[in-house]
CSV table of C-alpha atoms and ligand atoms in Angstrom, one decimal:
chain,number,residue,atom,x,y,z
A,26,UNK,CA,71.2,-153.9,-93.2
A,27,UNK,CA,67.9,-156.2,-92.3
A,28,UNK,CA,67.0,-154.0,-89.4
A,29,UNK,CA,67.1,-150.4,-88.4
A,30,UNK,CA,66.5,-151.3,-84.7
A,31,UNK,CA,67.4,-153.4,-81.9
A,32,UNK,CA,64.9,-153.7,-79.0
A,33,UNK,CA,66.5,-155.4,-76.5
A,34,UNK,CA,64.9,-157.2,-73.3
A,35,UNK,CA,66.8,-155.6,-69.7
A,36,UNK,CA,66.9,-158.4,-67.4
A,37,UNK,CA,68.7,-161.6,-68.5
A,38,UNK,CA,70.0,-160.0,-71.9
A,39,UNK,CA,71.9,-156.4,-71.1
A,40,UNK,CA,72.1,-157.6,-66.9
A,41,UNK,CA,71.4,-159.9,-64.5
A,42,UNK,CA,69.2,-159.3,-61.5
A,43,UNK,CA,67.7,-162.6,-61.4
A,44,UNK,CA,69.8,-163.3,-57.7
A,45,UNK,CA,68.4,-159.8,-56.6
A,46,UNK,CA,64.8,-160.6,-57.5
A,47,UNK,CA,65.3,-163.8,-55.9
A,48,UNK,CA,66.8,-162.3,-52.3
A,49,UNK,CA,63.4,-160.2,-52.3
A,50,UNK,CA,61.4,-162.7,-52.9
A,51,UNK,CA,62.6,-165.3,-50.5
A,52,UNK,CA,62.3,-162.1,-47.5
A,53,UNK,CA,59.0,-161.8,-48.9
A,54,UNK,CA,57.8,-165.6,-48.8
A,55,UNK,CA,60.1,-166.6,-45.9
A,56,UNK,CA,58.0,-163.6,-44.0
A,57,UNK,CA,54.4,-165.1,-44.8
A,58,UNK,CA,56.1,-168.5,-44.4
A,59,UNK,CA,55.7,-169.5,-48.0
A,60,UNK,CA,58.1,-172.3,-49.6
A,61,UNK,CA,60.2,-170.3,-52.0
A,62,UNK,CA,63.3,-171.6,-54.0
A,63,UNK,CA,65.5,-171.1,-56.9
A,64,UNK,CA,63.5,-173.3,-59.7
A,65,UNK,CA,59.9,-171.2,-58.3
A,66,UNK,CA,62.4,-167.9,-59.3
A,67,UNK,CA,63.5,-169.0,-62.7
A,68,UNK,CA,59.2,-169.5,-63.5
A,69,UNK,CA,59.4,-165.4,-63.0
A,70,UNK,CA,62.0,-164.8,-65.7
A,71,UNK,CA,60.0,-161.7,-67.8
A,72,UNK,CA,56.8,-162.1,-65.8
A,73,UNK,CA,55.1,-158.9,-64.6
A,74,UNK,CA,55.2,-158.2,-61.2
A,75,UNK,CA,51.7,-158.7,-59.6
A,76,UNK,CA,51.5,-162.1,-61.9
A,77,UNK,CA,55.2,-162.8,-60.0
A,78,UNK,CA,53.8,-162.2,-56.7
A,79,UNK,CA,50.8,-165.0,-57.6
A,80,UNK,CA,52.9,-167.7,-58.7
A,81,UNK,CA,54.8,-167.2,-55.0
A,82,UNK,CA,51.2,-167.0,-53.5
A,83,UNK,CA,50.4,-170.4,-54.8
A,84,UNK,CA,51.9,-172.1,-52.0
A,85,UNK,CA,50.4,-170.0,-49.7
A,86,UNK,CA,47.7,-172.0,-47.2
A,87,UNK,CA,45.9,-168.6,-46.7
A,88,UNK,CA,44.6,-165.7,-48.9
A,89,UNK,CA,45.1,-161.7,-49.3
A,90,UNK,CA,43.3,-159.1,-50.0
A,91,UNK,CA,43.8,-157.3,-53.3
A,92,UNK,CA,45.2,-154.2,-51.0
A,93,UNK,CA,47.4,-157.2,-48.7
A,94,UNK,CA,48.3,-158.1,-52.4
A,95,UNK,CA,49.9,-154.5,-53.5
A,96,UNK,CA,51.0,-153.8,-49.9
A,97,UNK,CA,53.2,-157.3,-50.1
A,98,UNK,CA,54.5,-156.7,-54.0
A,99,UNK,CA,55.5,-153.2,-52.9
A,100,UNK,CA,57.1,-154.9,-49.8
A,101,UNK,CA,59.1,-156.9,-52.1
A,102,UNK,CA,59.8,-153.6,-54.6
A,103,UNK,CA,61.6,-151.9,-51.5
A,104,UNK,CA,63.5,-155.4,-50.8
A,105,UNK,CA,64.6,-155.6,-54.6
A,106,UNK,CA,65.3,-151.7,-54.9
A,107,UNK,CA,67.7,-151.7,-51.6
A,108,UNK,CA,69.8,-154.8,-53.3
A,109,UNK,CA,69.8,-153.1,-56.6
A,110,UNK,CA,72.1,-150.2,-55.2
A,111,UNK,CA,74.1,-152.7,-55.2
A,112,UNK,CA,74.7,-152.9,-58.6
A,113,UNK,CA,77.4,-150.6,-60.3
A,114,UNK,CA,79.1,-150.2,-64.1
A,115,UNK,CA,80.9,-153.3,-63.2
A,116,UNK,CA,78.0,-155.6,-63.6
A,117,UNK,CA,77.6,-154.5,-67.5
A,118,UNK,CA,79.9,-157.2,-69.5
A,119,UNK,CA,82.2,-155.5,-71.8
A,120,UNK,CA,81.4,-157.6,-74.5
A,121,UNK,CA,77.6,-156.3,-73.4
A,122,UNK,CA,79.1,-152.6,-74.0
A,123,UNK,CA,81.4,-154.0,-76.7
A,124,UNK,CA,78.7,-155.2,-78.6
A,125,UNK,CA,76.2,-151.7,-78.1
A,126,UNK,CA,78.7,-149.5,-79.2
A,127,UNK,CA,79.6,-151.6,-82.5
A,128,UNK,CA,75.8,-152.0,-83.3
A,129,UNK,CA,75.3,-147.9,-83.2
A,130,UNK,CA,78.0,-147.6,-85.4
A,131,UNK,CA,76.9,-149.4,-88.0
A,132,UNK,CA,73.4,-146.7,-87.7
A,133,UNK,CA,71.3,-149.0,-86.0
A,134,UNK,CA,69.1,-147.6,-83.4
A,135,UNK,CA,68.6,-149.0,-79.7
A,136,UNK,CA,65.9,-149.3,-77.5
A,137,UNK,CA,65.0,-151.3,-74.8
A,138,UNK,CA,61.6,-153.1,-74.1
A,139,UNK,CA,61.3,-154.7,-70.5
A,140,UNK,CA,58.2,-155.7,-68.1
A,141,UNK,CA,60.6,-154.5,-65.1
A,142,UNK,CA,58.8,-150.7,-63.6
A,143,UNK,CA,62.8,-150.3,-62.4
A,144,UNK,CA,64.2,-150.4,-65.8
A,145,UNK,CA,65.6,-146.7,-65.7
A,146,UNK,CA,66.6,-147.1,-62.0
A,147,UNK,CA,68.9,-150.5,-63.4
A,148,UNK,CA,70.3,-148.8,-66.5
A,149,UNK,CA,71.4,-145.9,-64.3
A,150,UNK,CA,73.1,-148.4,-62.0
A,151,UNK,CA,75.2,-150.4,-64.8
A,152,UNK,CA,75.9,-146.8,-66.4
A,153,UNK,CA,73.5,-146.8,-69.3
A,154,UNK,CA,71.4,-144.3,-67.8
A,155,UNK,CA,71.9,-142.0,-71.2
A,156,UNK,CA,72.7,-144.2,-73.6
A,157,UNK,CA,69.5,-146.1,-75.1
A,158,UNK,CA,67.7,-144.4,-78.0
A,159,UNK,CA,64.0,-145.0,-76.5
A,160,UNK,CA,63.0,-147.0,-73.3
A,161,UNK,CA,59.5,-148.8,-73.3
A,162,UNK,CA,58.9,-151.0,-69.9
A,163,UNK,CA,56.7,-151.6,-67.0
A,164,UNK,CA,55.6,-147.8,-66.5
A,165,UNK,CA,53.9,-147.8,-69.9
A,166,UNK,CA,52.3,-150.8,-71.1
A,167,UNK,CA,49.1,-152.2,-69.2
A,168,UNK,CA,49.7,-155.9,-70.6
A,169,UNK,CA,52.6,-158.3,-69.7
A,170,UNK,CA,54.8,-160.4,-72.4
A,171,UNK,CA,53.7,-162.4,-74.2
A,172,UNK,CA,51.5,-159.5,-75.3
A,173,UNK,CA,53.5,-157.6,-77.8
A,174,UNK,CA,52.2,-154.4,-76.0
A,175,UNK,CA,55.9,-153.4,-74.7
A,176,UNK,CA,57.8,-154.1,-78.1
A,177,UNK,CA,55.3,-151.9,-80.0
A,178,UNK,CA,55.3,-149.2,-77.9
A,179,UNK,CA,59.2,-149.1,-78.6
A,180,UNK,CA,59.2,-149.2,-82.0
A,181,UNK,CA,56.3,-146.0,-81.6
A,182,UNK,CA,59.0,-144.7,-79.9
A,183,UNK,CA,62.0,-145.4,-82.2
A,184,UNK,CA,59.5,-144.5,-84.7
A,185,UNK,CA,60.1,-147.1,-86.6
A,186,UNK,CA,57.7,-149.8,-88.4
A,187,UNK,CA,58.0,-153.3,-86.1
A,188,UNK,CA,59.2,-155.2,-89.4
A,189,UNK,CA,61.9,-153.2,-89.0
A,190,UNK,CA,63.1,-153.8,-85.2
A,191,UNK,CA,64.5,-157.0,-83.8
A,192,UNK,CA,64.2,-158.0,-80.6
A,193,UNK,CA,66.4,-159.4,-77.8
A,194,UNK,CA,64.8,-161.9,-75.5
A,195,UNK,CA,66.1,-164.4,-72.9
A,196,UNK,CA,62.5,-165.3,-72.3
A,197,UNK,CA,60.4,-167.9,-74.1
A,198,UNK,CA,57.3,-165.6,-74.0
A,199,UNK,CA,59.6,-162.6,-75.0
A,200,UNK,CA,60.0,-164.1,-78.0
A,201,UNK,CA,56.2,-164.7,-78.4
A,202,UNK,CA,55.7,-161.3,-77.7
A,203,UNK,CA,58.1,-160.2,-80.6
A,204,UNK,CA,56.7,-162.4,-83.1
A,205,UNK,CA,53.2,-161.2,-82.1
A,206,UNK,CA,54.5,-157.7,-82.9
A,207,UNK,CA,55.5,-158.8,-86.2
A,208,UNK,CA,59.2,-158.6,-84.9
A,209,UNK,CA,61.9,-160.8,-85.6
A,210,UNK,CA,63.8,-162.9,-82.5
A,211,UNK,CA,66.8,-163.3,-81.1
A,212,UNK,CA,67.3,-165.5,-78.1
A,213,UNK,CA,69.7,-166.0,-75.6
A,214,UNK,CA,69.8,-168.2,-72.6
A,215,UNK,CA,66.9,-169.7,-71.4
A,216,UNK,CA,64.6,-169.1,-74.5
A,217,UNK,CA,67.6,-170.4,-76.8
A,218,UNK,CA,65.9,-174.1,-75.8
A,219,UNK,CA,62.4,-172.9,-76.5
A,220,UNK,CA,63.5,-173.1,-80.2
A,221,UNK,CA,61.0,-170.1,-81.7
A,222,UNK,CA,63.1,-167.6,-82.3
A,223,UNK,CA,65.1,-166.5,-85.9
A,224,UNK,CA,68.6,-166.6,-84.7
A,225,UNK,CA,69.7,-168.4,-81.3
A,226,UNK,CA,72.8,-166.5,-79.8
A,227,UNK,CA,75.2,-168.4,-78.1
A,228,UNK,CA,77.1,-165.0,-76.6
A,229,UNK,CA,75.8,-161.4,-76.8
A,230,UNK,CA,78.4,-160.6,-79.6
A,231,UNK,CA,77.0,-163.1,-81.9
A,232,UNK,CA,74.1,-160.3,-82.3
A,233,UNK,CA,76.3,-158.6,-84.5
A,234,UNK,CA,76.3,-161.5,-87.5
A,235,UNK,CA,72.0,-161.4,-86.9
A,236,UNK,CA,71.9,-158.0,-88.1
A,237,UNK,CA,74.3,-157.7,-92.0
B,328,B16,P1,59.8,-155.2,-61.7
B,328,B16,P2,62.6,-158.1,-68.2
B,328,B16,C1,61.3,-158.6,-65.9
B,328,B16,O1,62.3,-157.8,-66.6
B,328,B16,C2,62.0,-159.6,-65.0
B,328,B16,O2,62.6,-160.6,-65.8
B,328,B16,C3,61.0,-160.2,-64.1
B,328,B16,O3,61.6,-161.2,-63.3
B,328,B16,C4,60.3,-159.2,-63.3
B,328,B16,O4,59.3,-159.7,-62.5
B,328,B16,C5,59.7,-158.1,-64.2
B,328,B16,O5,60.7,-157.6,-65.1
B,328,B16,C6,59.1,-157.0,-63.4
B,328,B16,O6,60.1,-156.3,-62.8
B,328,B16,O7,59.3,-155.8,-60.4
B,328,B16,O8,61.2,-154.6,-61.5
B,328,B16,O9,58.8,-154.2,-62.3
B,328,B16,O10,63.2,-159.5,-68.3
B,328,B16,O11,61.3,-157.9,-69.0
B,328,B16,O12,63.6,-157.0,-68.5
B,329,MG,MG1,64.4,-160.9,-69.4
């Protein structure tokens, strides 16, 4: 086997929450009268929330405070949160599941490394509240992707040497971030067209012929 982990990226890779995030958002914006739309959303794919809330500030004609700033990102957190509920086992793909389930068996171990602070909140939604090996996201690293800072930290907590881990991004600077913690890449979606990573994954399952 080339790996002895997978590390895989939440948001846009095991779920989507990319309509919810938007929804908050646009309250948020549409609230301070800030132009928001979908193409400003998809620039906040895997970005940090606080860095988030400045790219939707840079329409804004005036200017907060750094307390207006946290007061209007938590603002947005309780939007986001309320939608998530939402969200149930049915919104994990069974090929998602499928493809999990035949990856343990063959003795890899999982993990999961997101920028999202609701990461344990969303796994318990979609029924994988239990099920990953280690979790590393928002609540323990102090530097967004593409810092590696997240990816490390999970293979600290697989305890497992990052040569040895691959990660699973649908971010461009996910992918940056893995490579600059001497992982290797797989990318799906959007970062498929950034063209950095080691294997490009046309569907989730296609994982499994990364890893023999
Ligand atoms: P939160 P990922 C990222 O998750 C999302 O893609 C990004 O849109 C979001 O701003 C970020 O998490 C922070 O999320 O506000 O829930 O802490 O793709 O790294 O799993
Ligand atoms: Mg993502």
């Amino acid at each position: 086997m080339k790996y002895k982990g997978i590390v895989f990226d939440l948001d846009g890779v095991i779920c989507s929450t990319d309509h919810y995030h938007y929804l908050a958002w646009k309250a948020l914006a549409d609230r301070l009268g800030i132009y928001f739309d979908e193409s400003i959303n998809n620039r906040l794919r895997g970005v940090s929330r606080m860095a988030s809330l400045d790219i939707v500030l840079e329409r804004y004609d005036g200017t907060l405070s750094a307390e207006e700033k946290l007061a209007a990102a938590e603002e947005k957190n309780d939007t986001y949160r309320a939608l998530l509920r939402q969200m149930s086992p049915a919104d994990l793909s069974d090929e998602v599941k499928q493809t999990l389930d035949a990856l343990r068996a063959k003795g890899l171990l999982l993990g999961i490394g997101s920028s999202s602070k609701n990461t344990k909140f969303i796994l318990e939604r979609i029924g994988l509240g239990d099920y990953f090996d280690k979790i590393s996201d928002g609540t323990n690293i102090t530097r967004s992707k593409p810092d590696p800072e997240v990816f490390l930290k999970a293979a600290e907590y697989l305890a497992l040497a990052p040569r040895d881990c691959l990660v699973v991004e649908d971010a461009v600077a996910g992918i940056q971030a893995a490579h600059a913690a001497g992982m290797d890449a797989a990318a799906i979606g959007d970062a498929v067209s950034g063209g950095l990573a080691e294997y490009n994954l046309g569907s989730f399952s296609d994982l499994l012929r990364c890893v023999d």
